[in-house]
Short mmCIF file of C-alpha atoms in Angstrom, two decimals:
data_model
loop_
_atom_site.label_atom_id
_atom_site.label_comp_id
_atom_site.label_asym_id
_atom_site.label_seq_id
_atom_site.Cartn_x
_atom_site.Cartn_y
_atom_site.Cartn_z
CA UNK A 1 96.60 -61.64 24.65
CA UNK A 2 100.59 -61.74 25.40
CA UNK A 3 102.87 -58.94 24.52
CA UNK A 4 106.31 -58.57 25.35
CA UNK A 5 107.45 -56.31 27.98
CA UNK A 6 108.79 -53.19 26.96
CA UNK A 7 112.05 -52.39 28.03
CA UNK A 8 111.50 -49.53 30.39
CA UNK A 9 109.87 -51.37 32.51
CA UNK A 10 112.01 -54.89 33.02
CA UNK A 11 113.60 -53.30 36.63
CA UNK A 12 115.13 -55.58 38.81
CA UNK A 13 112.16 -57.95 38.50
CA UNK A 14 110.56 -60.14 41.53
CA UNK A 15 112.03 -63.28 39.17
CA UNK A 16 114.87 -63.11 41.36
CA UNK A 17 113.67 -63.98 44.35
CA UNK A 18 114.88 -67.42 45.88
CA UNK A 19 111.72 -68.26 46.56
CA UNK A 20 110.05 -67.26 43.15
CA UNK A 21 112.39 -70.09 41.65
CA UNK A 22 112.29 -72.87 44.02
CA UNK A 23 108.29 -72.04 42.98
CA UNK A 24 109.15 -72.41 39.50
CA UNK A 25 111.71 -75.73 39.78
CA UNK A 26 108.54 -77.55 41.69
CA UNK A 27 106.20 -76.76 38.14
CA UNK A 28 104.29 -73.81 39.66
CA UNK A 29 103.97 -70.82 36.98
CA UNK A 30 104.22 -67.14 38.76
CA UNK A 31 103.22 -64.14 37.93
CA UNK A 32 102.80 -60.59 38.93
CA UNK A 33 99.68 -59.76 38.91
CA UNK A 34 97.28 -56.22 39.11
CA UNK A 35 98.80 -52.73 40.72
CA UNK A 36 102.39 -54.11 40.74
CA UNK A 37 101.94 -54.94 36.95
CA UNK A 38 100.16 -51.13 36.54
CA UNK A 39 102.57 -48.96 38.52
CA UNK A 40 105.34 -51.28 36.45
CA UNK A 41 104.03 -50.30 32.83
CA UNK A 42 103.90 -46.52 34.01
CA UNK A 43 106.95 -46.51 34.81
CA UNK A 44 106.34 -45.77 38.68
CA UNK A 45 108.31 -46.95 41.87
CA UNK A 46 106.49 -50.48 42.79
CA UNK A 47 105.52 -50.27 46.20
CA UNK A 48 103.49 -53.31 47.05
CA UNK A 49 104.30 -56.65 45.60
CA UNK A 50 101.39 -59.18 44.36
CA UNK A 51 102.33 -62.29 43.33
CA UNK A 52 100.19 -64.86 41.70
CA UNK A 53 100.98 -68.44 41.59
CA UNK A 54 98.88 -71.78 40.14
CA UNK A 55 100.27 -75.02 39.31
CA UNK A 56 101.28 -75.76 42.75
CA UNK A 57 97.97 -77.15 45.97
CA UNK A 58 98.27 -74.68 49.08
CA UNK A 59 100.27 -76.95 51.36
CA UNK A 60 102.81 -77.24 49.19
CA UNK A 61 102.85 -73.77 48.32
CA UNK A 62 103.61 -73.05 52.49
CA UNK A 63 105.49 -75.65 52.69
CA UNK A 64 108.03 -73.97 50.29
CA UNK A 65 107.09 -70.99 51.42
CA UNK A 66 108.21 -71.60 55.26
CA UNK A 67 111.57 -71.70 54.03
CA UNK A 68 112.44 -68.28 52.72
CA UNK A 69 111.02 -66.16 54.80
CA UNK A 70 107.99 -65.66 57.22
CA UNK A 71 104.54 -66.68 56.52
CA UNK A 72 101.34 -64.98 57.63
CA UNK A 73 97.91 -66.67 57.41
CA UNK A 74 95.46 -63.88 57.58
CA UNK A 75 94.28 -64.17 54.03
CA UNK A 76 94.54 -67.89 53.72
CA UNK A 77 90.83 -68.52 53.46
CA UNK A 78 91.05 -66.47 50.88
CA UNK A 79 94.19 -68.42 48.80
CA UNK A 80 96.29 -65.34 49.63
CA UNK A 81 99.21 -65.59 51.96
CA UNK A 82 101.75 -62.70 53.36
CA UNK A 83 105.28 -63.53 52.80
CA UNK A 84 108.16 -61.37 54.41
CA UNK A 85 111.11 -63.08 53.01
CA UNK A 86 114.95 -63.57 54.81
CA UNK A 87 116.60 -60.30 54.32
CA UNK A 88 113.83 -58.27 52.62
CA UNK A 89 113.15 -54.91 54.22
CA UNK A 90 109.99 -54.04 51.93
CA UNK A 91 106.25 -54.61 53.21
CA UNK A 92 104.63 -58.27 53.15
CA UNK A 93 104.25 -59.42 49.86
CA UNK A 94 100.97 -60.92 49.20
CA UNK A 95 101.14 -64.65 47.41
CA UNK A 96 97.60 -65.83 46.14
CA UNK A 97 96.32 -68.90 44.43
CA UNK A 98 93.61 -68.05 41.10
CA UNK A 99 90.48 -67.71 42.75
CA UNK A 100 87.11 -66.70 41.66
CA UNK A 101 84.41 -64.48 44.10
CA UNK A 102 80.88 -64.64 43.94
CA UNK A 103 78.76 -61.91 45.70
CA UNK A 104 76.05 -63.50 48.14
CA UNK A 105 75.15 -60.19 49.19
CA UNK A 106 75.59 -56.58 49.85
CA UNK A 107 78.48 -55.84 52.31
CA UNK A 108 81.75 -56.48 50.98
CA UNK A 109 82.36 -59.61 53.24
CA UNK A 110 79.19 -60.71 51.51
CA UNK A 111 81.22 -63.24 48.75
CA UNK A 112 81.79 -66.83 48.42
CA UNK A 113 85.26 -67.39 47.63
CA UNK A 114 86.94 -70.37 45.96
CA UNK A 115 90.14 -70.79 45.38
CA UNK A 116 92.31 -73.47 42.80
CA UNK A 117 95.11 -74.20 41.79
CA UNK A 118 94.73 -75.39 38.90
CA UNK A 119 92.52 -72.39 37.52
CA UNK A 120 94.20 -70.45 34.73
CA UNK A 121 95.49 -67.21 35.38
CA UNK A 122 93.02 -65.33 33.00
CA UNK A 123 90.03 -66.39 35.22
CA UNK A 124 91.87 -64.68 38.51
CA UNK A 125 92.22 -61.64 36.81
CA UNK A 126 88.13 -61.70 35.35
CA UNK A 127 87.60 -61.07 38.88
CA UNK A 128 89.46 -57.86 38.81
CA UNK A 129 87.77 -54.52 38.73
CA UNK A 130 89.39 -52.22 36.00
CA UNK A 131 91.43 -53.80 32.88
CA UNK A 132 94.55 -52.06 33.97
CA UNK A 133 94.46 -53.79 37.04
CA UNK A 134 93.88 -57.36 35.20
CA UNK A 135 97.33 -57.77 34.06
CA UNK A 136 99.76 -60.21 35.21
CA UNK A 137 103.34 -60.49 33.86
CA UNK A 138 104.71 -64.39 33.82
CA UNK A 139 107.91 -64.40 35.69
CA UNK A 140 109.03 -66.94 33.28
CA UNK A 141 110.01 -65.46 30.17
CA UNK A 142 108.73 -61.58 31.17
CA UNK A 143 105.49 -61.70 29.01
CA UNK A 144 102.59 -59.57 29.94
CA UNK A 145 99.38 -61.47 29.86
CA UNK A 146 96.46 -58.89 29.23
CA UNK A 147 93.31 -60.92 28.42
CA UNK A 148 90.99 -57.88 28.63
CA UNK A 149 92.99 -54.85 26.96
CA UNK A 150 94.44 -53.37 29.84
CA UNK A 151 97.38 -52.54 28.90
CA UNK A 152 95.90 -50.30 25.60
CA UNK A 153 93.68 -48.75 28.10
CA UNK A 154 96.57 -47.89 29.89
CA UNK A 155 98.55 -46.26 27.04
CA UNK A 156 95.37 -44.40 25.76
CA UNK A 157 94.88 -43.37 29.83
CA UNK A 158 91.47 -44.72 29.80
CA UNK A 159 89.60 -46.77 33.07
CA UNK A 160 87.31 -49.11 31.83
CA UNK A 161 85.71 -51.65 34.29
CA UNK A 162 86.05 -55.51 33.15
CA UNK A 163 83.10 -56.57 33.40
CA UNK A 164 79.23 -54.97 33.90
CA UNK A 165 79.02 -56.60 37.45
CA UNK A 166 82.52 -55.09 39.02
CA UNK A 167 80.54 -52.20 41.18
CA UNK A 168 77.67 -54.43 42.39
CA UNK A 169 80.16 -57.16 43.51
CA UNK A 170 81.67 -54.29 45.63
CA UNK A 171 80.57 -50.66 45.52
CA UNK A 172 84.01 -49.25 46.80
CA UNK A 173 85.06 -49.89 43.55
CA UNK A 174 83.59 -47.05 42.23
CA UNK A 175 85.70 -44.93 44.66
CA UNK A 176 89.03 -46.67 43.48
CA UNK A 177 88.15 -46.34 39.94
CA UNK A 178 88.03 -42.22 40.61
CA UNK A 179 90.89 -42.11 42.69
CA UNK A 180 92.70 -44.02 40.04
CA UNK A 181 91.92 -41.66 37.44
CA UNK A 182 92.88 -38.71 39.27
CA UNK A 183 96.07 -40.22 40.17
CA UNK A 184 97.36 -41.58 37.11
CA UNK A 185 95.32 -38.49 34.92
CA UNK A 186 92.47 -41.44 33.40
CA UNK A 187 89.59 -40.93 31.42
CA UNK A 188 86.36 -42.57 32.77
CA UNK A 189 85.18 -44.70 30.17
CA UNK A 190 81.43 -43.64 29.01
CA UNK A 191 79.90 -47.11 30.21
CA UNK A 192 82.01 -47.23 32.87
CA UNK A 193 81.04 -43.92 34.29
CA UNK A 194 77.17 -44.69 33.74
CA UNK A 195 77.50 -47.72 35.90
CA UNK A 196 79.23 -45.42 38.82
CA UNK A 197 75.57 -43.40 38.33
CA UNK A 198 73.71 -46.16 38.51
CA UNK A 199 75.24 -48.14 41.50
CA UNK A 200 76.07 -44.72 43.39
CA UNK A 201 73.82 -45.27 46.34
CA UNK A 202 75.52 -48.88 46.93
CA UNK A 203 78.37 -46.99 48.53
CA UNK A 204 76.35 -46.52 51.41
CA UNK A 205 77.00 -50.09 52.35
CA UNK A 206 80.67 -50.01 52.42
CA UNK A 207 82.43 -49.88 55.77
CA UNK A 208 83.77 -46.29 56.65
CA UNK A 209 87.31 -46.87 56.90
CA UNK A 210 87.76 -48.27 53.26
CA UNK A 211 86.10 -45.29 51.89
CA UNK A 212 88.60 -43.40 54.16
CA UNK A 213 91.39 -45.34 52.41
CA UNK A 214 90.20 -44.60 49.01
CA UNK A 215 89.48 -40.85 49.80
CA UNK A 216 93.31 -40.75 52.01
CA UNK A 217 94.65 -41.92 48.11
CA UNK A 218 92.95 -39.26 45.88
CA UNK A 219 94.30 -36.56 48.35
CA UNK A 220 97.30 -37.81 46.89
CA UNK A 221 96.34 -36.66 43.23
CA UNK A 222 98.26 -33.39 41.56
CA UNK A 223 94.28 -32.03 41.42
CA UNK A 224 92.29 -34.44 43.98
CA UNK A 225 89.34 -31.39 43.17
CA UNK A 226 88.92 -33.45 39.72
CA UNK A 227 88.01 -36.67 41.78
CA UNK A 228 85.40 -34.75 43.60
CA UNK A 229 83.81 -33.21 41.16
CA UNK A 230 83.56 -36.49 39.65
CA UNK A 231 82.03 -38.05 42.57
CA UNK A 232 79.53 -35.28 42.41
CA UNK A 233 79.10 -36.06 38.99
CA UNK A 234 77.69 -39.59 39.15
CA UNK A 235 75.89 -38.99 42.20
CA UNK A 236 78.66 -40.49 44.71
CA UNK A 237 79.54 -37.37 46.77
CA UNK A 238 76.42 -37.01 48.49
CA UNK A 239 76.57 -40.76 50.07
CA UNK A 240 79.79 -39.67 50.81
CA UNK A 241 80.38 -35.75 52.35
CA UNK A 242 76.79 -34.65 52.04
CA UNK A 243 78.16 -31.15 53.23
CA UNK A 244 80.26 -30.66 50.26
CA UNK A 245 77.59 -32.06 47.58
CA UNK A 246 75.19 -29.53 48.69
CA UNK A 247 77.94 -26.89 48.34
#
């Protein structure tokens, strides 16, 4: 599904970038893609910038890369690369090829990851764990791609997981998905929520500082209380702060 961009939105867009267009001039297509297309259509100061891009093989991709700005390699094996571009005072902005994950087993370094670029956008963003983060806008013409109804999830502030395996894949998930909707005031979709009860104990296997992460961003909530008592709800907050479950 495409829609057009409503206005509020179209700031001054990552289109501009020097590098976004030489992308563009050598037949790649770009797009913004997940919480920078979220924090966008709520109308919210974007603070990280993801950028997808296909069309274009990885060497060439550095290779045009190199020239307008630094490049960071840290995520290459997983088709993501840091840029921090000539003049740009922001944090690294991430630039990843489509790729597709496939859990091999329980820890969250457990996947196989592939990535192509000639893989359509929509199968990048299948890999995505909530429809409002499986957005991407196409820095061509401004048109929001939204191939699993994100974006009316978003305007009816509901968090729906995209697909039945998003919390086995990686348990944190559930964590995000509640300090998401405390954040942005989300409803937990019904099916959603029962999957949170059902995986619950897979949090166990996560590594202690990402739970810290996800826990450091629901303190940022208006009422972080509602995230906890939704963890305590579907069975997460006793993995998590035993003391406080039991209180």
């Amino acid at each position: 599904v495409s829609h057009a961009m409503p206005s509020r939105v179209m700031t001054p867009s990552p289109a501009s970038f020097p590098f976004v267009r030489a992308l563009q001039q050598r037949g790649a297509r770009v797009y913004t893609v997940g919480g920078t297309v979220r924090d966008e259509l709520l109308g919210h100061p974007r603070k990280d910038l993801d950028i997808l891009v296909t069309g274009l093989p990885q060497p060439d991709l550095l290779r045009c890369l190199r020239r307008y700005g630094r490049v960071q390699l840290t995520g290459r094996a997983f088709g993501v690369i840091k840029l921090l571009p000539h003049g740009w005072d922001g944090p690294p902005i991430d630039v990843a090829l489509p790729r597709t994950e496939i859990s091999t087993g329980i820890g969250h370094r457990d996947f196989e990851v592939t990535f192509d670029h000639t893989l359509p956008v929509e199968t990048d963003l299948g890999r995505r764990d909530f429809t409002i983060n499986a957005m991407a806008i196409d820095l061509a013409d401004g048109h929001l791609l939204d191939p699993f109804g994100g974006y009316e999830d978003l305007q009816q502030r509901r968090l729906r997981q995209v697909s039945m395996v998003a919390f086995p894949e990686d348990p944190l998930r559930m964590l995000r998905g509640i300090q998401l909707a405390a954040r942005f005031a989300l409803q937990i979709e019904l099916a959603t929520r029962e999957s949170m009860h059902t995986h619950a104990a897979a949090i166990t296997t996560v590594a202690p500082e990402r739970i810290a992460e996800e826990l450091r961003k629901l303190l940022q909530a208006w009422a972080p209380s509602q995230g906890f008592a939704v963890m305590y709800e579907v069975g997460l907050l006793i993995h998590i702060l035993p003391e406080l479950a039991r209180l």
